[in-house]
Amino acid sequence: MGEGIFIRLLGAVTAELHRGTAVEHVDLGPARQQTTLAILAAAVARPIPMSHMIAGIWGEDAPRNAEQSVYTYIAGLRRAFEPGRGRREPSRVLAGTPAGYVLRVESAQVDALLFAERVEEARRVRRAGDDPQAVRLLDEALAMWRGTALSGLSGPFVETERDRLEQLRLAALELRAESLLRLGRHRDIVEELRHLTSRNPLRERVRELLMTALFRSGSPAEALTVYEEGRVLLAEELGLSPGEGLRRCHEMVLRADAAPAPSAPAPQETPHQLPRPLAEFVGRSAEIARLKERLATSPSPLLIITGPPGVGKSALAAHVAHLAMDQFPDGQLYVNCRGATPELPALTPLDLLGRFLRALGVPPTFVPADLDEAAAAWRSRLHDRRVLVVLDDAADLAQIRPLLSASLGNTLLVTSRETMSWGEDAVQLELARMSPAESATMLANLAGASRISADAGETARLVRLCDGLPLALRIAGARLAGRPDWSVSALASRLSDERTRLHELATGDLAVRSSLAASHTALERGSRPVNRLAARMLSLLGLLHVPEMTAEVAGALADVTSGEAEAALERLVDAHLLDRAAPGRYQLHDLVRLFAGELRPADRRGPLIRALSYYAASTRLASHVSDPHRTQPATPLDAVPREVRTAQEAKAWLREEEAVLSAAAVQAMNSPDDAIARLGVNLTFGLIWPQERAYHMAGMKELNTLALRVSERLGDEAGALVAHGHIANALRMTGHTDEAVAHQLSSLDLARRIGDAFGEMRALGNVANAYNSGERYEEMLPWAERQLALAKSIGAKVGIRYALLMIGHSHLGMGRPEMAREALHEALAESEEAGDATHEANSRLALGETYLGLDDPEQALPHLLRTRELFEASGYRIGKVRCLIGLSRAYRMLKDPGRALSYVDEALAGGGGLGHARWERRLREEKAAVDEARGASGAGPCP
């Protein structure tokens, strides 16, 4: 914690470090760094997300490097508060957490928070009748002010927070004046109230207090003048008549009567506008508890419930509002802001204020037509009251901003499909989809518990098809209730067809499609370019059937820069039409994905070709950078690939994107469009080497089988040649030797037919390797020798290395380790000269196995240890398992079963489930041999 720190916001933003009796003033840096501290200090001990920081500092005008700037400000503040902290030592004052940055100080170490606590304490003691103590507390609180709050700073957070703090200061001054009046010290406060009234001429409560003090001081004529000035100002500036409290005070002076207690204003209209809650509300216990806590004794001024269309925001708000009614004795206001109501315009801020002012007793003819005047009247009506205001389906922050200035004690409960960034007084709750258990309970309430519980498996399927969305579940339950003859299985089967699912999820005036369409239409009709791009982007995302997407591929789809695409994707996230799967990665939920697929933009082919070209080009480049010695087809691609600079970066990108790239390839190769299908083939061929390293043989076989079908359909014999070879590779590595050989022979025939000498040379070597995997070494050798001869004749050094490796394997398998050693040393020399790490690793592995065959484990170890390093760097899984088996065997031969055990255990951990029968068998055999060796040495088998 940040002991000894004191932060001041009630004036210029400053900070002090107290060490014993010494006080050191902290250099807080530039203005925006000070704003960063103010945002954190206003919410001590609570994490502030990066998005809130950026919104608070810049609002909608944030620069592209805003996030980096915030990092800089955070670093500057850490240096300022902890000058002696080491570079790698975590900050004890300003911590970074997954939820955001946290300022670890107590509320008593921030003057603005300490001020608010003193004022609240004064209210409590005043309610208990201790006015002298209330005055002392308020004097202490008001003495903390050193000028305008946050002076010298600007920005959205500063403007909002400054206004909030000023309203709190005025409330404190009024509270102090009320206590002094109750103590009979009216003469002491006349001048102070005169000054306060001149500074806040439209604040009726201040004027009422001044009239009371003047009247009690023997100046009724001046009190009447104060009233008349206020009446004229209210009429001219706001179009309002004086409120009830001011009128009563006027009547008191006219009657020369004893002043009523200024702390007990006349009762005003008490509206009760909440809609009826659901009879049986299901689930959301954690969310209800959090909202109830925030609505309890010291309610938060602004609670926002956000989430996707149909997730149950309005139902939750109504439910919680009814539970909290007792906390708001002065009434509950409600309005549907129509932010996403189809075919109806959203209410304007002036519409909202007008409705609420009329509900609070303002005659319709006196409701101001000017927005600022209406907002002032709104503040006046809510002053010193506790009202709950429910703003349902708000379009955005701009629609409700004028209502956010309501005085403390009132709470605005807002629901919106939009994520809203506001000051630190706001609590934002993002409502997720319902859990399977909650979803089943909702269905049971609607369709009958016995019916829903009769088939748990089909109920789970129905819940999954409804995507956990309460609107979809409500529709499904209503349809079951209206069709007693339907089983849960029957409805689930109807929903299982993606082409008609959205059509099925409709009943009466409820429909998932129209709910999603309202959000899309709102973006489409938005005034900001990013809204319109986001609407277009959603329709384009529906074209690409992948589990996740990035800004780069979205940019390719929309033919915009990745920066523009990211802004559009983030806009969709804010509208809850898209989710962040991880930083920089986005995904569509199932029902939104189906809706996006229905949007069908006019040009569907062009965006798909751009996106698939980007994927194919990026995959080819990453595969090449990760291992430049592996051959790939060189089909031209019209796309700028994703930049990768190092082998590790390339491999990391390929690992992260493999599922996405595979899905894109399958979609493309199933297309009847030749150009799109051909791009799918190119993408498939780019994935070969990453799939082999990761030992993803099922995916390799599936994709290349599709690639072969497309190549044969297009008459592309070169493509078919490659596809046959890769299908064979997948079959070879899963123990299907004869099938693998058949595909390699097809590849060989095609290579000879089209005159592809290099393809022929590769096919010869791959036939040899198929026999090698099947441990058919005598059949293997002639093919490897033919590859070597052809590779030498065409000058293919990669083929020479590979053929020598195959020849070495063949001799080793036939029990001729000396001949194997000769070929493998030559293969190793060729590999090292070329800088081919993959062939070097395979050559060293085979050499290590050869030396073990020669009973020379000491010669084997250096090769095997180096092989392990190379395979760990490349991520070649099956090669690493083979190497670990070799290391275990070497140490076992060196009479060190303990070291052997560590390697065989590592191999078991990494090799289980590979599906390679040959090496899984050898792994079991080596484990048994190690256990036997440990038993013979007295160590006992591995537990």
XYZ file of N, CA, C and O in Angstrom, residues 758-872:
460
model
N 11.653 -32.080 -60.245
C 11.792 -31.887 -58.807
C 10.682 -32.636 -58.066
O 10.929 -33.280 -57.035
N 9.443 -32.553 -58.577
C 8.334 -33.287 -57.966
C 8.564 -34.778 -58.017
O 8.238 -35.508 -57.069
N 9.144 -35.258 -59.130
C 9.459 -36.683 -59.238
C 10.494 -37.077 -58.188
O 10.371 -38.107 -57.511
N 11.532 -36.233 -58.035
C 12.574 -36.515 -57.063
C 11.992 -36.570 -55.643
O 12.321 -37.473 -54.854
N 11.110 -35.645 -55.307
C 10.481 -35.648 -53.983
C 9.641 -36.899 -53.784
O 9.642 -37.508 -52.696
N 8.873 -37.285 -54.805
C 8.002 -38.456 -54.684
C 8.824 -39.718 -54.439
O 8.442 -40.572 -53.626
N 9.963 -39.837 -55.094
C 10.826 -41.006 -54.882
C 11.264 -41.085 -53.410
O 11.211 -42.146 -52.784
N 11.706 -39.966 -52.881
C 12.132 -39.946 -51.487
C 10.986 -40.212 -50.528
O 11.170 -40.864 -49.483
N 9.805 -39.718 -50.868
C 8.661 -39.910 -49.986
C 8.155 -41.346 -50.013
O 7.630 -41.836 -49.001
N 8.292 -42.033 -51.154
C 7.993 -43.470 -51.175
C 8.941 -44.191 -50.215
O 8.539 -45.045 -49.421
N 10.226 -43.830 -50.275
C 11.207 -44.438 -49.371
C 10.815 -44.196 -47.922
O 10.873 -45.117 -47.084
N 10.394 -42.985 -47.597
C 10.054 -42.672 -46.214
C 8.791 -43.405 -45.772
O 8.643 -43.762 -44.600
N 7.856 -43.621 -46.700
C 6.662 -44.392 -46.348
C 7.059 -45.808 -45.926
O 6.561 -46.336 -44.918
N 7.960 -46.421 -46.696
C 8.428 -47.754 -46.312
C 9.224 -47.682 -45.000
O 9.185 -48.611 -44.189
N 9.954 -46.604 -44.775
C 10.712 -46.435 -43.532
C 9.771 -46.431 -42.329
O 10.011 -47.109 -41.325
N 8.676 -45.677 -42.424
C 7.725 -45.626 -41.315
C 7.077 -46.983 -41.079
O 6.703 -47.298 -39.943
N 6.936 -47.772 -42.148
C 6.381 -49.118 -42.012
C 7.419 -50.157 -41.645
O 7.095 -51.352 -41.600
N 8.690 -49.713 -41.422
C 9.808 -50.592 -41.063
C 10.051 -51.667 -42.126
O 10.418 -52.788 -41.819
N 9.860 -51.272 -43.369
C 10.098 -52.177 -44.517
C 11.340 -51.667 -45.237
O 11.287 -51.067 -46.303
N 12.495 -51.921 -44.592
C 13.748 -51.258 -44.969
C 14.326 -51.755 -46.289
O 14.943 -50.991 -47.036
N 14.136 -53.021 -46.594
C 14.686 -53.538 -47.857
C 13.944 -52.940 -49.044
O 14.551 -52.650 -50.082
N 12.616 -52.761 -48.921
C 11.839 -52.126 -49.990
C 12.179 -50.640 -50.095
O 12.057 -50.041 -51.166
N 12.612 -50.087 -49.021
C 12.876 -48.645 -48.948
C 14.111 -48.234 -49.725
O 14.146 -47.210 -50.419
N 15.198 -49.027 -49.606
C 16.509 -48.601 -50.090
C 16.538 -48.259 -51.577
O 17.092 -47.209 -51.952
N 15.962 -49.069 -52.472
C 16.054 -48.715 -53.908
C 15.423 -47.352 -54.228
O 15.917 -46.620 -55.084
N 14.324 -47.039 -53.545
C 13.673 -45.753 -53.802
C 14.558 -44.591 -53.356
O 14.648 -43.570 -54.045
N 15.206 -44.757 -52.199
C 16.098 -43.702 -51.720
C 17.289 -43.523 -52.661
O 17.724 -42.392 -52.936
N 17.821 -44.625 -53.173
C 18.967 -44.540 -54.102
C 18.548 -43.884 -55.414
O 19.318 -43.096 -55.994
N 17.333 -44.155 -55.878
C 16.859 -43.511 -57.111
C 16.654 -42.015 -56.873
O 16.949 -41.199 -57.743
N 16.183 -41.654 -55.671
C 16.043 -40.218 -55.367
C 17.403 -39.542 -55.382
O 17.562 -38.435 -55.919
N 18.395 -40.180 -54.771
C 19.728 -39.585 -54.699
C 20.285 -39.336 -56.097
O 20.840 -38.268 -56.383
N 20.098 -40.324 -56.966
C 20.626 -40.175 -58.328
C 19.951 -39.018 -59.053
O 20.616 -38.196 -59.705
N 18.620 -38.936 -58.941
C 17.893 -37.867 -59.644
C 18.219 -36.507 -59.023
O 18.390 -35.505 -59.742
N 18.312 -36.438 -57.693
C 18.625 -35.174 -57.030
C 19.978 -34.644 -57.476
O 20.159 -33.446 -57.715
N 20.953 -35.550 -57.610
C 22.281 -35.120 -58.069
C 22.229 -34.637 -59.515
O 22.887 -33.647 -59.880
N 21.418 -35.301 -60.325
C 21.391 -34.934 -61.745
C 20.735 -33.578 -61.976
O 21.074 -32.877 -62.932
N 19.769 -33.195 -61.107
C 19.095 -31.898 -61.298
C 19.654 -30.842 -60.346
O 19.178 -29.705 -60.333
N 20.644 -31.227 -59.518
C 21.285 -30.266 -58.614
C 20.405 -29.834 -57.460
O 20.508 -28.697 -56.992
N 19.539 -30.748 -56.968
C 18.644 -30.424 -55.851
C 19.313 -30.842 -54.545
O 19.229 -31.999 -54.128
N 19.973 -29.899 -53.883
C 20.712 -30.251 -52.670
C 19.794 -30.721 -51.550
O 20.170 -31.588 -50.754
N 18.592 -30.148 -51.463
C 17.680 -30.587 -50.425
C 17.309 -32.049 -50.645
O 17.156 -32.829 -49.685
N 17.191 -32.464 -51.926
C 16.903 -33.860 -52.238
C 18.077 -34.765 -51.914
O 17.896 -35.902 -51.466
N 19.311 -34.287 -52.141
C 20.504 -35.080 -51.803
C 20.530 -35.339 -50.297
O 20.771 -36.474 -49.855
N 20.299 -34.289 -49.502
C 20.307 -34.462 -48.046
C 19.254 -35.477 -47.615
O 19.509 -36.344 -46.785
N 18.067 -35.340 -48.186
C 16.970 -36.204 -47.793
C 17.246 -37.656 -48.190
O 17.010 -38.591 -47.398
N 17.759 -37.857 -49.409
C 18.048 -39.220 -49.884
C 19.105 -39.883 -49.007
O 18.995 -41.068 -48.655
N 20.163 -39.138 -48.656
C 21.200 -39.698 -47.782
C 20.610 -40.076 -46.421
O 20.982 -41.106 -45.833
N 19.715 -39.262 -45.918
C 19.057 -39.571 -44.648
C 18.250 -40.861 -44.766
O 18.306 -41.733 -43.886
N 17.499 -41.019 -45.868
C 16.706 -42.225 -46.075
C 17.614 -43.455 -46.233
O 17.320 -44.531 -45.704
N 18.711 -43.286 -46.946
C 19.651 -44.406 -47.121
C 20.221 -44.817 -45.765
O 20.339 -46.014 -45.445
N 20.558 -43.846 -44.942
C 21.059 -44.152 -43.597
C 20.029 -44.909 -42.775
O 20.346 -45.904 -42.112
N 18.777 -44.461 -42.812
C 17.709 -45.157 -42.092
C 17.565 -46.595 -42.597
O 17.353 -47.533 -41.807
N 17.635 -46.751 -43.916
C 17.472 -48.077 -44.497
C 18.554 -49.028 -44.005
O 18.282 -50.152 -43.563
N 19.821 -48.599 -44.068
C 20.914 -49.451 -43.609
C 20.789 -49.751 -42.120
O 21.028 -50.889 -41.683
N 20.415 -48.744 -41.334
C 20.255 -48.964 -39.899
C 19.164 -49.991 -39.627
O 19.332 -50.894 -38.796
N 18.051 -49.846 -40.363
C 16.950 -50.789 -40.170
C 17.299 -52.198 -40.577
O 16.765 -53.167 -40.030
N 18.218 -52.350 -41.552
C 18.626 -53.689 -42.012
C 19.792 -54.234 -41.214
O 20.391 -55.253 -41.586
N 20.163 -53.526 -40.128
C 21.232 -54.036 -39.268
C 22.618 -53.756 -39.782
O 23.556 -54.520 -39.484
N 22.793 -52.676 -40.544
C 24.122 -52.330 -41.079
C 24.504 -50.936 -40.564
O 24.533 -49.968 -41.322
N 24.761 -50.783 -39.246
C 24.994 -49.453 -38.666
C 26.226 -48.752 -39.223
O 26.249 -47.525 -39.303
N 27.284 -49.518 -39.620
C 28.482 -48.852 -40.159
C 28.149 -48.148 -41.465
O 28.567 -46.999 -41.701
N 27.386 -48.819 -42.345
C 26.996 -48.201 -43.608
C 26.030 -47.031 -43.365
O 26.090 -46.020 -44.056
N 25.156 -47.197 -42.365
C 24.233 -46.117 -42.022
C 25.008 -44.889 -41.563
O 24.713 -43.753 -41.956
N 26.039 -45.135 -40.705
C 26.827 -44.022 -40.165
C 27.478 -43.219 -41.284
O 27.478 -41.976 -41.248
N 27.963 -43.882 -42.290
C 28.630 -43.184 -43.393
C 27.650 -42.270 -44.134
O 27.934 -41.097 -44.386
N 26.468 -42.787 -44.459
C 25.474 -41.983 -45.193
C 24.965 -40.827 -44.336
O 24.773 -39.704 -44.821
N 24.790 -41.098 -43.051
C 24.214 -40.074 -42.169
C 25.201 -38.953 -41.881
O 24.798 -37.788 -41.745
N 26.500 -39.296 -41.747
C 27.485 -38.230 -41.566
C 27.519 -37.321 -42.797
O 27.666 -36.096 -42.686
N 27.371 -37.921 -43.977
C 27.338 -37.118 -45.206
C 26.084 -36.241 -45.233
O 26.145 -35.062 -45.606
N 24.947 -36.808 -44.803
C 23.706 -36.023 -44.747
C 23.842 -34.874 -43.751
O 23.381 -33.753 -44.007
N 24.499 -35.142 -42.610
C 24.685 -34.109 -41.597
C 25.560 -32.975 -42.121
O 25.264 -31.793 -41.930
N 26.633 -33.346 -42.812
C 27.538 -32.326 -43.365
C 26.801 -31.450 -44.370
O 26.939 -30.213 -44.372
N 26.007 -32.073 -45.248
C 25.225 -31.322 -46.238
C 24.223 -30.390 -45.540
O 24.041 -29.240 -45.938
N 23.593 -30.883 -44.475
C 22.582 -30.090 -43.761
C 23.206 -28.891 -43.076
O 22.664 -27.780 -43.115
N 24.350 -29.098 -42.422
C 25.017 -27.994 -41.730
C 25.517 -26.949 -42.711
O 25.438 -25.746 -42.454
N 26.010 -27.409 -43.849
C 26.488 -26.464 -44.868
C 25.339 -25.601 -45.384
O 25.492 -24.401 -45.616
N 24.160 -26.200 -45.527
C 22.994 -25.459 -46.041
C 22.306 -24.640 -44.951
O 21.491 -23.771 -45.250
N 22.619 -24.918 -43.688
C 21.925 -24.254 -42.588
C 20.507 -24.759 -42.395
O 19.643 -24.047 -41.876
N 20.270 -26.026 -42.801
C 18.941 -26.631 -42.725
C 18.796 -27.319 -41.363
O 19.230 -28.457 -41.167
N 18.175 -26.626 -40.399
C 18.081 -27.139 -39.030
C 17.228 -28.396 -38.951
O 17.503 -29.289 -38.140
N 16.183 -28.488 -39.777
C 15.315 -29.672 -39.732
C 16.073 -30.910 -40.178
O 16.029 -31.963 -39.514
N 16.775 -30.814 -41.312
C 17.538 -31.972 -41.772
C 18.727 -32.256 -40.864
O 19.115 -33.413 -40.681
N 19.302 -31.219 -40.262
C 20.375 -31.456 -39.297
C 19.847 -32.257 -38.112
O 20.487 -33.225 -37.659
N 18.670 -31.866 -37.600
C 18.099 -32.568 -36.453
C 17.801 -34.018 -36.798
O 18.109 -34.942 -36.026
N 17.216 -34.258 -37.973
C 16.891 -35.629 -38.361
C 18.141 -36.466 -38.589
O 18.181 -37.651 -38.253
N 19.176 -35.837 -39.160
C 20.433 -36.560 -39.380
C 21.095 -36.910 -38.048
O 21.588 -38.031 -37.850
N 21.122 -35.957 -37.136
C 21.726 -36.219 -35.815
C 20.921 -37.268 -35.051
O 21.494 -38.103 -34.336
N 19.599 -37.218 -35.159
C 18.781 -38.212 -34.484
C 19.108 -39.617 -35.001
O 19.307 -40.546 -34.206
N 19.159 -39.724 -36.320
C 19.479 -41.035 -36.893
C 20.899 -41.462 -36.531
O 21.162 -42.646 -36.274
N 21.839 -40.501 -36.486
C 23.211 -40.836 -36.083
C 23.250 -41.301 -34.631
O 23.958 -42.258 -34.276
N 22.504 -40.597 -33.766
C 22.444 -41.020 -32.366
C 21.922 -42.437 -32.245
O 22.474 -43.272 -31.499
N 20.858 -42.753 -32.999
C 20.312 -44.114 -32.981
C 21.305 -45.112 -33.558
O 21.396 -46.262 -33.097
N 22.070 -44.666 -34.561
C 23.082 -45.545 -35.157
C 24.180 -45.870 -34.151
O 24.595 -47.037 -34.004
N 24.678 -44.862 -33.438
C 25.721 -45.113 -32.439
C 25.206 -45.994 -31.304
O 25.952 -46.803 -30.745
N 23.940 -45.847 -30.978
C 23.379 -46.770 -29.985
C 23.372 -48.185 -30.521
O 23.627 -49.150 -29.779
N 23.090 -48.322 -31.818
C 23.150 -49.632 -32.443
C 24.555 -50.201 -32.468
O 24.742 -51.431 -32.537
N 25.542 -49.306 -32.415
C 26.954 -49.727 -32.374
C 27.454 -49.872 -30.927
O 28.664 -49.981 -30.698
N 26.533 -49.831 -29.958
C 26.875 -49.911 -28.523
C 27.860 -48.818 -28.113
O 28.799 -49.059 -27.334
N 27.641 -47.614 -28.641
C 28.529 -46.497 -28.312
C 27.682 -45.302 -27.843
O 27.548 -44.304 -28.554
N 27.115 -45.423 -26.616
C 26.222 -44.339 -26.158
C 26.939 -43.011 -25.970
O 26.312 -41.947 -26.078
N 28.226 -43.043 -25.672
C 28.955 -41.787 -25.475
C 29.044 -40.986 -26.769
O 28.991 -39.752 -26.753
N 29.189 -41.676 -27.904
C 29.165 -40.990 -29.201
C 27.745 -40.540 -29.563
O 27.553 -39.544 -30.246
N 26.756 -41.315 -29.080
C 25.367 -40.992 -29.416
C 24.883 -39.734 -28.693
O 24.139 -38.924 -29.250
N 25.330 -39.547 -27.432
C 24.767 -38.477 -26.602
C 24.878 -37.076 -27.197
O 23.888 -36.332 -27.208
N 26.068 -36.659 -27.693
C 26.131 -35.290 -28.239
C 25.139 -35.050 -29.376
O 24.530 -33.982 -29.465
N 24.967 -36.055 -30.224
C 24.021 -35.917 -31.336
C 22.592 -35.817 -30.806
O 21.796 -34.978 -31.266
N 22.251 -36.663 -29.826
C 20.885 -36.668 -29.311
C 20.562 -35.400 -28.528
O 19.448 -34.853 -28.623
N 21.525 -34.918 -27.747
C 21.284 -33.695 -26.983
C 21.104 -32.490 -27.903
O 20.245 -31.619 -27.662
N 21.926 -32.427 -28.971
C 21.768 -31.329 -29.937
C 20.439 -31.459 -30.682
O 19.755 -30.450 -30.928
N 20.048 -32.692 -30.974
C 18.767 -32.923 -31.648
C 17.609 -32.415 -30.800
O 16.665 -31.792 -31.298
N 17.695 -32.689 -29.496
C 16.639 -32.229 -28.607
C 16.501 -30.713 -28.652
O 15.391 -30.168 -28.699
N 17.615 -30.003 -28.632
C 17.583 -28.534 -28.716
C 16.893 -28.087 -30.003
O 16.056 -27.174 -29.999
N 17.272 -28.728 -31.116
C 16.717 -28.320 -32.417
C 15.224 -28.598 -32.494
O 14.453 -27.780 -33.010
N 14.791 -29.754 -31.984
C 13.365 -30.086 -32.053
C 12.542 -29.223 -31.095
O 11.389 -28.896 -31.378
N 13.116 -28.862 -29.965
C 12.398 -27.961 -29.056
C 12.205 -26.595 -29.697
O 11.170 -25.956 -29.546
